[in-house]
Coordinates of C-alpha atoms in Angstrom, one line a residue:
X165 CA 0.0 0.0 0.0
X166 CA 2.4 1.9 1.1
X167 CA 4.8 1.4 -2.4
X168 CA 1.6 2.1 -4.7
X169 CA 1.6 5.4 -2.7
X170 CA 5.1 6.5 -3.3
X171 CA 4.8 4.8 -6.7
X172 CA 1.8 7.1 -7.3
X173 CA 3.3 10.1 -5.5
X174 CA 6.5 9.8 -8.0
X175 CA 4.7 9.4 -10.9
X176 CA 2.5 12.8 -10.3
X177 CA 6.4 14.2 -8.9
X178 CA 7.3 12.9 -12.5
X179 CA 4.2 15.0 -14.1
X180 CA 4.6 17.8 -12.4
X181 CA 8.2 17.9 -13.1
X182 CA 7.4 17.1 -17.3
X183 CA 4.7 19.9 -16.4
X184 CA 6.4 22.6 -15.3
X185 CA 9.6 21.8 -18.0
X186 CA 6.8 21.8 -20.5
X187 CA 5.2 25.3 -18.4
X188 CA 8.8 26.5 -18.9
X189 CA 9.6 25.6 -22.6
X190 CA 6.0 27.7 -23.7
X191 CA 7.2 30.4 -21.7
X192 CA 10.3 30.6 -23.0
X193 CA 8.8 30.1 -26.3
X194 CA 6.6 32.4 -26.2
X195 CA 9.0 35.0 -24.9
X196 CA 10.9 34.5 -28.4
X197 CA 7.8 34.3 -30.1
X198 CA 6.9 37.8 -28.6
X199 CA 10.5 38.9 -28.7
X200 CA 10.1 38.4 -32.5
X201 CA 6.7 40.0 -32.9
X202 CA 8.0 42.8 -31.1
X203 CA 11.4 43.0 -33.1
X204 CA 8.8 42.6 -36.2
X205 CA 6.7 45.4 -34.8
X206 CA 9.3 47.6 -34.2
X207 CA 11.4 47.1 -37.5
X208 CA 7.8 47.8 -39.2
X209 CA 7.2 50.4 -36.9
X210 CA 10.3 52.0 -38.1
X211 CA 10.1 51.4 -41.4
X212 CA 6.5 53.0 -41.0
X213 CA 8.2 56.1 -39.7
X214 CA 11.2 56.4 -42.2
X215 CA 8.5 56.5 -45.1
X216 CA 6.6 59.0 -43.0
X217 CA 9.9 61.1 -42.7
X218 CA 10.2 60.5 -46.3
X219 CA 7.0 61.6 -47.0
X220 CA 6.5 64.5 -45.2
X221 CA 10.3 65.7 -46.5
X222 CA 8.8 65.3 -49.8
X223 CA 5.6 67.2 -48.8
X224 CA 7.6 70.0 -47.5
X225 CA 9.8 70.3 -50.6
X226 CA 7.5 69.9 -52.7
X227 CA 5.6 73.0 -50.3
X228 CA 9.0 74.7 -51.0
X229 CA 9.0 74.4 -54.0
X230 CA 5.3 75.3 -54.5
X231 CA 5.8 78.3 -52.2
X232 CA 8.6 79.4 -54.7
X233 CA 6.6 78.7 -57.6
X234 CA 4.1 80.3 -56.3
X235 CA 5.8 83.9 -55.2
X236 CA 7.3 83.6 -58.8
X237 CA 4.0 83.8 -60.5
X238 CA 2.6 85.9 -58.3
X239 CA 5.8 88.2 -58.8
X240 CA 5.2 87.9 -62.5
X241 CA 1.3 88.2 -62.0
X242 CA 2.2 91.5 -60.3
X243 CA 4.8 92.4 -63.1
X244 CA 1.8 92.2 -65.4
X245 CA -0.5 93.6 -63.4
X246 CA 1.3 96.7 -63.4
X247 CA 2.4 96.5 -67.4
X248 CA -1.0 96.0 -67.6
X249 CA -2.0 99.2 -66.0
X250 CA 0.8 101.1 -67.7
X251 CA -0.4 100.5 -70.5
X252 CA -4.2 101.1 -69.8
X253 CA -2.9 104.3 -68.6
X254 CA -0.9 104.8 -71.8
X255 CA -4.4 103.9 -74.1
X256 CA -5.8 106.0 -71.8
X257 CA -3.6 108.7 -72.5
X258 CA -3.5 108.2 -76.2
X259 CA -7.1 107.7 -76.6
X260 CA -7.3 111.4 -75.0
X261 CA -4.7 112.6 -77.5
X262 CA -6.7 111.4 -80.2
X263 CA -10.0 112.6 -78.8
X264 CA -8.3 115.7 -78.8
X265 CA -6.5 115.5 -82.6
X266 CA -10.3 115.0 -83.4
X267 CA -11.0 117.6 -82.3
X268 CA -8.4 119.2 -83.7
X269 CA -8.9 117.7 -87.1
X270 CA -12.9 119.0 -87.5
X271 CA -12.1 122.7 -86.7
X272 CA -9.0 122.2 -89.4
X273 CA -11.8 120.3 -91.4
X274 CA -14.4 123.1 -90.9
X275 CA -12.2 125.5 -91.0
X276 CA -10.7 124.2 -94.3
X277 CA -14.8 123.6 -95.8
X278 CA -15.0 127.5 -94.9
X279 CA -11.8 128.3 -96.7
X280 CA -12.6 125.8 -99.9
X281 CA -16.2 127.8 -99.9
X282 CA -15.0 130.8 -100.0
X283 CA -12.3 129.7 -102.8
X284 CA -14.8 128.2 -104.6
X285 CA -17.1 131.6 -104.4
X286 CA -14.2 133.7 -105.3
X287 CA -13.6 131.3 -108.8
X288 CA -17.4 131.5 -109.1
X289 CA -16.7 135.6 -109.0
X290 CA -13.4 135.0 -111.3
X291 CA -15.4 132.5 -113.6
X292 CA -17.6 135.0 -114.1
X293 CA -15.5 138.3 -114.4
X294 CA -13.9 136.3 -117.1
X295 CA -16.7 134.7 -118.7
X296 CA -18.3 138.2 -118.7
X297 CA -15.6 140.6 -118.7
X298 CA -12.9 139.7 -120.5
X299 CA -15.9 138.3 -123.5
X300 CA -16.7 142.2 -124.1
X301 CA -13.7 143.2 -125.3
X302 CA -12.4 140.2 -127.4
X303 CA -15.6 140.3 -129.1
X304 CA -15.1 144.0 -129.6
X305 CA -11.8 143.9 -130.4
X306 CA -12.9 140.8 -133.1
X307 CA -16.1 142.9 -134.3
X308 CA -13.9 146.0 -135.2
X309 CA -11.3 144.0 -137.2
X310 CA -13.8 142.3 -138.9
X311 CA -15.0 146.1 -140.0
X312 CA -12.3 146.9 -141.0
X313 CA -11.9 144.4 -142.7
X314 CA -15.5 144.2 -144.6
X315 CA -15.6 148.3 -144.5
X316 CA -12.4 149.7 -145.4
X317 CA -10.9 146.4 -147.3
X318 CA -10.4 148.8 -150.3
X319 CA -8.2 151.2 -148.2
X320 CA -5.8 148.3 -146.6
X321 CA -3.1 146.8 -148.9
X322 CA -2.7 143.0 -148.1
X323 CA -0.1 143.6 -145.3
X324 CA -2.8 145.7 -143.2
X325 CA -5.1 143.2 -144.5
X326 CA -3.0 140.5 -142.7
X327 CA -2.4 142.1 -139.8
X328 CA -6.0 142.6 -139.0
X329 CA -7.1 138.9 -139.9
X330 CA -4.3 137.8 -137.4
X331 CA -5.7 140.3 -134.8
X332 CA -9.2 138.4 -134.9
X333 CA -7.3 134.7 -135.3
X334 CA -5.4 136.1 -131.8
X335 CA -8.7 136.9 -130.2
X336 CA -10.4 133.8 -130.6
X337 CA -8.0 131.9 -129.6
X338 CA -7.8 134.1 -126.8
X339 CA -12.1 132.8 -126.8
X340 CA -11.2 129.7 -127.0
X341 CA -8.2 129.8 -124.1
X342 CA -10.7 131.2 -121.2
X343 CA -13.2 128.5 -122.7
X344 CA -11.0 125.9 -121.7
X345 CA -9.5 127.3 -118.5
X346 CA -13.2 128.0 -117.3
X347 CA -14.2 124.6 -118.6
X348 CA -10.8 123.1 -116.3
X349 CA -12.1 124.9 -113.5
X350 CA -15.6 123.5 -113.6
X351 CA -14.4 120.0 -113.9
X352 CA -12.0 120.3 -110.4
X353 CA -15.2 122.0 -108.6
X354 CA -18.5 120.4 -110.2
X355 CA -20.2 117.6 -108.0
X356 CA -19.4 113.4 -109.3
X357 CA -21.8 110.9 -109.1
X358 CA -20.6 107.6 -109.8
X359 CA -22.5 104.5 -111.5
X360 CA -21.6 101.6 -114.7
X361 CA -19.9 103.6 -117.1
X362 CA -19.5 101.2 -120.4
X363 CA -16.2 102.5 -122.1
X364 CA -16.1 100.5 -125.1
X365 CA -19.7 101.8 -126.1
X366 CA -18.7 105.0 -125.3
X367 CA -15.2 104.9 -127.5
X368 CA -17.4 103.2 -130.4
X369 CA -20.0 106.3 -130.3
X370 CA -16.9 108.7 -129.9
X371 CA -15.4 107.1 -132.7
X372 CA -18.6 107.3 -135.1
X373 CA -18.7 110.9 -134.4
X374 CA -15.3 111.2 -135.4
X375 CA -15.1 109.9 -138.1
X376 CA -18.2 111.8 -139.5
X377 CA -15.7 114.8 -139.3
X378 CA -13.4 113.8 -141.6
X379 CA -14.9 110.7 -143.8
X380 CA -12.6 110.8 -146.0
X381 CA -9.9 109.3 -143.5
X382 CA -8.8 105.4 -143.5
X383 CA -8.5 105.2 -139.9
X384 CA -9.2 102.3 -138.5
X385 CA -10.6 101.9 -134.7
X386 CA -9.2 98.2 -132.5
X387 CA -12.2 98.7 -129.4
X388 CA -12.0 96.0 -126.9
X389 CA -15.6 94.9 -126.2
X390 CA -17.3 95.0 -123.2
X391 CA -15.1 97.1 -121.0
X392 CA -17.2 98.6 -118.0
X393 CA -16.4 100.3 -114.9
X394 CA -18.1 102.9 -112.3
X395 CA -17.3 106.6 -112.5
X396 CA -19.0 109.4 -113.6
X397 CA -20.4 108.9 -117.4
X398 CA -20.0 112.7 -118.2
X399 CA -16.4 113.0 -117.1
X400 CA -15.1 109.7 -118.7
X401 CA -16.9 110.7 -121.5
X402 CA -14.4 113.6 -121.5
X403 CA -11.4 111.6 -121.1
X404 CA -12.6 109.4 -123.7
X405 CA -12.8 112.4 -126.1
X406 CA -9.6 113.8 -125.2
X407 CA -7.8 111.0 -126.1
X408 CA -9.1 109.5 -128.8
X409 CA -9.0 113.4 -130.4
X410 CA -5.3 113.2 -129.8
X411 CA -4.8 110.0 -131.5
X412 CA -7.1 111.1 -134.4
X413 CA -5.1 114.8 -134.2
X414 CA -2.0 113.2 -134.2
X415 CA -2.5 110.6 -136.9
X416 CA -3.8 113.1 -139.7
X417 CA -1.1 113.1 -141.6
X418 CA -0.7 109.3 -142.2
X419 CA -3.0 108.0 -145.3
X420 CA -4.1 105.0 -143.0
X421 CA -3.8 105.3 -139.5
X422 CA -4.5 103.0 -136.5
X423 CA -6.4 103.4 -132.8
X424 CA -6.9 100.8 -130.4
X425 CA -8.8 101.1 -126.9
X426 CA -7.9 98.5 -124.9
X427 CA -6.9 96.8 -121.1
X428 CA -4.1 95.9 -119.4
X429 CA -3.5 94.4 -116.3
X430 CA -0.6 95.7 -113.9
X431 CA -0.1 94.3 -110.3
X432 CA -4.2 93.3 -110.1
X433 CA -4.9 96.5 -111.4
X434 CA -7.4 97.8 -114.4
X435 CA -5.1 100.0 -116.9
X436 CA -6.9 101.4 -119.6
X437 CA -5.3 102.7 -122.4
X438 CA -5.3 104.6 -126.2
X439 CA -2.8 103.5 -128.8
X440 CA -2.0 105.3 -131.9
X441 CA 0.8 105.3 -135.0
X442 CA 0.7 108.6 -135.1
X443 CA 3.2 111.3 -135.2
X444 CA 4.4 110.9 -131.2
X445 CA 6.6 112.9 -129.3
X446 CA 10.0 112.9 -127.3
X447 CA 10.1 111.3 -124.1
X448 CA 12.3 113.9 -122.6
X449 CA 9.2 116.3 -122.6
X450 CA 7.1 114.3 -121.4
X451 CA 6.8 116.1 -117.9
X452 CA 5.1 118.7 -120.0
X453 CA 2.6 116.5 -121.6
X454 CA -0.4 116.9 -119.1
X455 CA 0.4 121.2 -118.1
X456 CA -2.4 123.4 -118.6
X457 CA -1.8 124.8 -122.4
X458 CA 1.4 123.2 -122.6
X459 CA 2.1 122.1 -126.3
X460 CA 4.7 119.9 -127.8
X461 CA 4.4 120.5 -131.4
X462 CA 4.1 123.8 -132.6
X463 CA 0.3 125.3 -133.7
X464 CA 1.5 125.2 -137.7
X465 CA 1.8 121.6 -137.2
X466 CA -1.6 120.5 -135.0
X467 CA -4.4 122.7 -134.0
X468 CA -5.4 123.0 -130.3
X469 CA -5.2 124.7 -127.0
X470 CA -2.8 122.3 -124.5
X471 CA -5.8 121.8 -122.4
X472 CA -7.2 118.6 -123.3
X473 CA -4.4 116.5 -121.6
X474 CA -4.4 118.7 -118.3
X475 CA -8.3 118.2 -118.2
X476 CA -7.6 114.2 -118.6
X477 CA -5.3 114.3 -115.3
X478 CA -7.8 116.5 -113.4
X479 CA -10.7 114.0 -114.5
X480 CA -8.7 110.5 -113.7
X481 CA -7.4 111.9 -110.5
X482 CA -10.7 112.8 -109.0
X483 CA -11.5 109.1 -109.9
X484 CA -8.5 108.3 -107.8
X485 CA -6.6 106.8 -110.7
X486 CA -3.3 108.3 -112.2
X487 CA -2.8 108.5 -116.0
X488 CA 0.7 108.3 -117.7
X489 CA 2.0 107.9 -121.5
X490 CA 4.9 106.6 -123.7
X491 CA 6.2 107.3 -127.0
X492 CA 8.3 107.4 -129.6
X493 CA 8.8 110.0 -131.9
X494 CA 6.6 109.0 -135.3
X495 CA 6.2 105.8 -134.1
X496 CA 2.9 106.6 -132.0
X497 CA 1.8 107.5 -128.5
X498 CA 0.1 105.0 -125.9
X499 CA -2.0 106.5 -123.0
X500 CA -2.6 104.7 -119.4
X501 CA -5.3 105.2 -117.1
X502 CA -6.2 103.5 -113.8
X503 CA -9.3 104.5 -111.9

């Protein structure tokens, strides 16, 4: 009894003793275990705080360098801001200036309308003063040679003859000279109105007339067909007639003669002009050409005044065109026109 007893008390002695190693051992182990799990926390945990330093280094450069960024623009925002207001201030400052040139400008302008009236009134008063004025004695000069002539031709050998038919030849031509220079005047002060103007009809009617003037002329006409453009019908008319009376002028003493009426195109621009084969003239005078009575062949040689050309400028520049020639001497003149 006694043995089973101490048997039985060693064997729980035995447990006790495999229980607490065992009791032991899991402590131990789980000391490790939570030695590790701690190391493992704490290696994560300062991993966790090394990309936190990380990150918020980055955050604060990048805040550095957004702060810079942003004191830049707002430097350059400010940079404009004041360019900006300089030059409001400058457009301010010029859009006074030219409220005041405008200003400015109209009294020139009004004052200028007052001072083109009253030069217009005063050729009005010269227009007529010479229309009127200086009429009464050509005519009376003319009448009393042509007396003299009619009355007393029996009493006047052929030289006092002479002298008196040149007398009235000098006074109407001196008719016809204030004709033209009042008929100049008119043209730079009488009113446009603009619509179609159809040149080539108008050179072909020109041309009929012309040639009912002399029938017995071989002169043959070149028109380019339907040329149109818009001015005023009246004073293109004018031009139209100037010219081509030069051109048939000029070719009167060829048996067969040649006149064309045609268009050209310069730098995308209309250029009219009128050819002939007439007589010409030297390019060195050509400066001349378009003077008020300004002639380049004598009066033995071609009738006329020297107004015709001078009225064509006038005409084509008040269409805001320009007119210009080119010749050769016998070989024929060509005359441009734009307008």
């Amino acid at each position: 009894m006694e043995n089973e007893e101490n048997e039985l008390l060693k064997q729980r002695s035995i447990e006790a003793n495999a229980s607490a190693h065992q009791t032991t051992f899991l402590t131990i182990f789980g000391s490790i275990i939570a030695s590790i799990i701690v190391g493992l926390a704490a290696t994560i945990t300062n991993q966790e705080l090394v990309k936190r330093k990380r990150m918020e280094n980055s955050l604060q450069k990048a805040r550095d360098e957004l702060e810079i960024k942003v004191n830049k623009r707002t430097a350059e925002l400010r940079n404009t801001n004041e360019e900006l207001q300089t030059e409001i201030n400058e457009r301010k400052k010029a859009e006074s200036e030219i409220l005041r040139l405008n200003v400015q400008l109209e009294q020139r302008v009004a004052e200028r309308t007052a001072q083109l009236e009253a030069t217009n009134k005063e050729m009005e008063a010269f227009s007529y003063s010479v229309s009127h004025d200086l009429r009464t004695p050509l005519r009376s000069i003319d009448g009393f040679s042509q007396a003299l002539l009619e009355d007393y031709a029996d009493r006047l050998d052929a030289l006092g003859q002479n002298y008196l038919q040149r007398v009235r030849a000098a006074t109407q031509r001196m008719a016809q000279l204030i004709d033209d220079l009042l008929n100049l005047s008119r043209l730079t002060r009488s009113e446009m109105r603009c619509e179609k103007v159809y040149l080539s009809a108008l050179v072909e009617a020109i041309a009929t007339e012309l040639h009912k003037t002399q029938p017995e002329r071989q002169v043959e006409f070149i028109i380019t067909p339907g040329l149109v453009t818009n001015g005023d019908p009246h004073l293109l008319r004018i031009v139209l007639e100037n010219l081509l009376g030069n051109a048939w002028k000029f070719t009167g003493k060829h048996q067969r003669a040649r006149i064309e009426f045609g268009l050209v195109q310069q730098l995308n621009t209309h250029v009219y002009f009128v050819r002939d084969d007439g007589t010409g003239f030297d390019m060195a005078y050509v400066e001349k050409l378009f003077g008020a009575f300004q002639r380049l062949h004598a009066m033995t040689e071609f009738e006329g005044t020297g107004i015709g050309l001078a009225t064509v400028q006038r005409i084509v520049h008040r269409h805001g065109g320009r007119v210009w020639a080119q010749s050769t001497v016998e070989q024929g003149a060509t005359f441009y026109f734009t307008l």
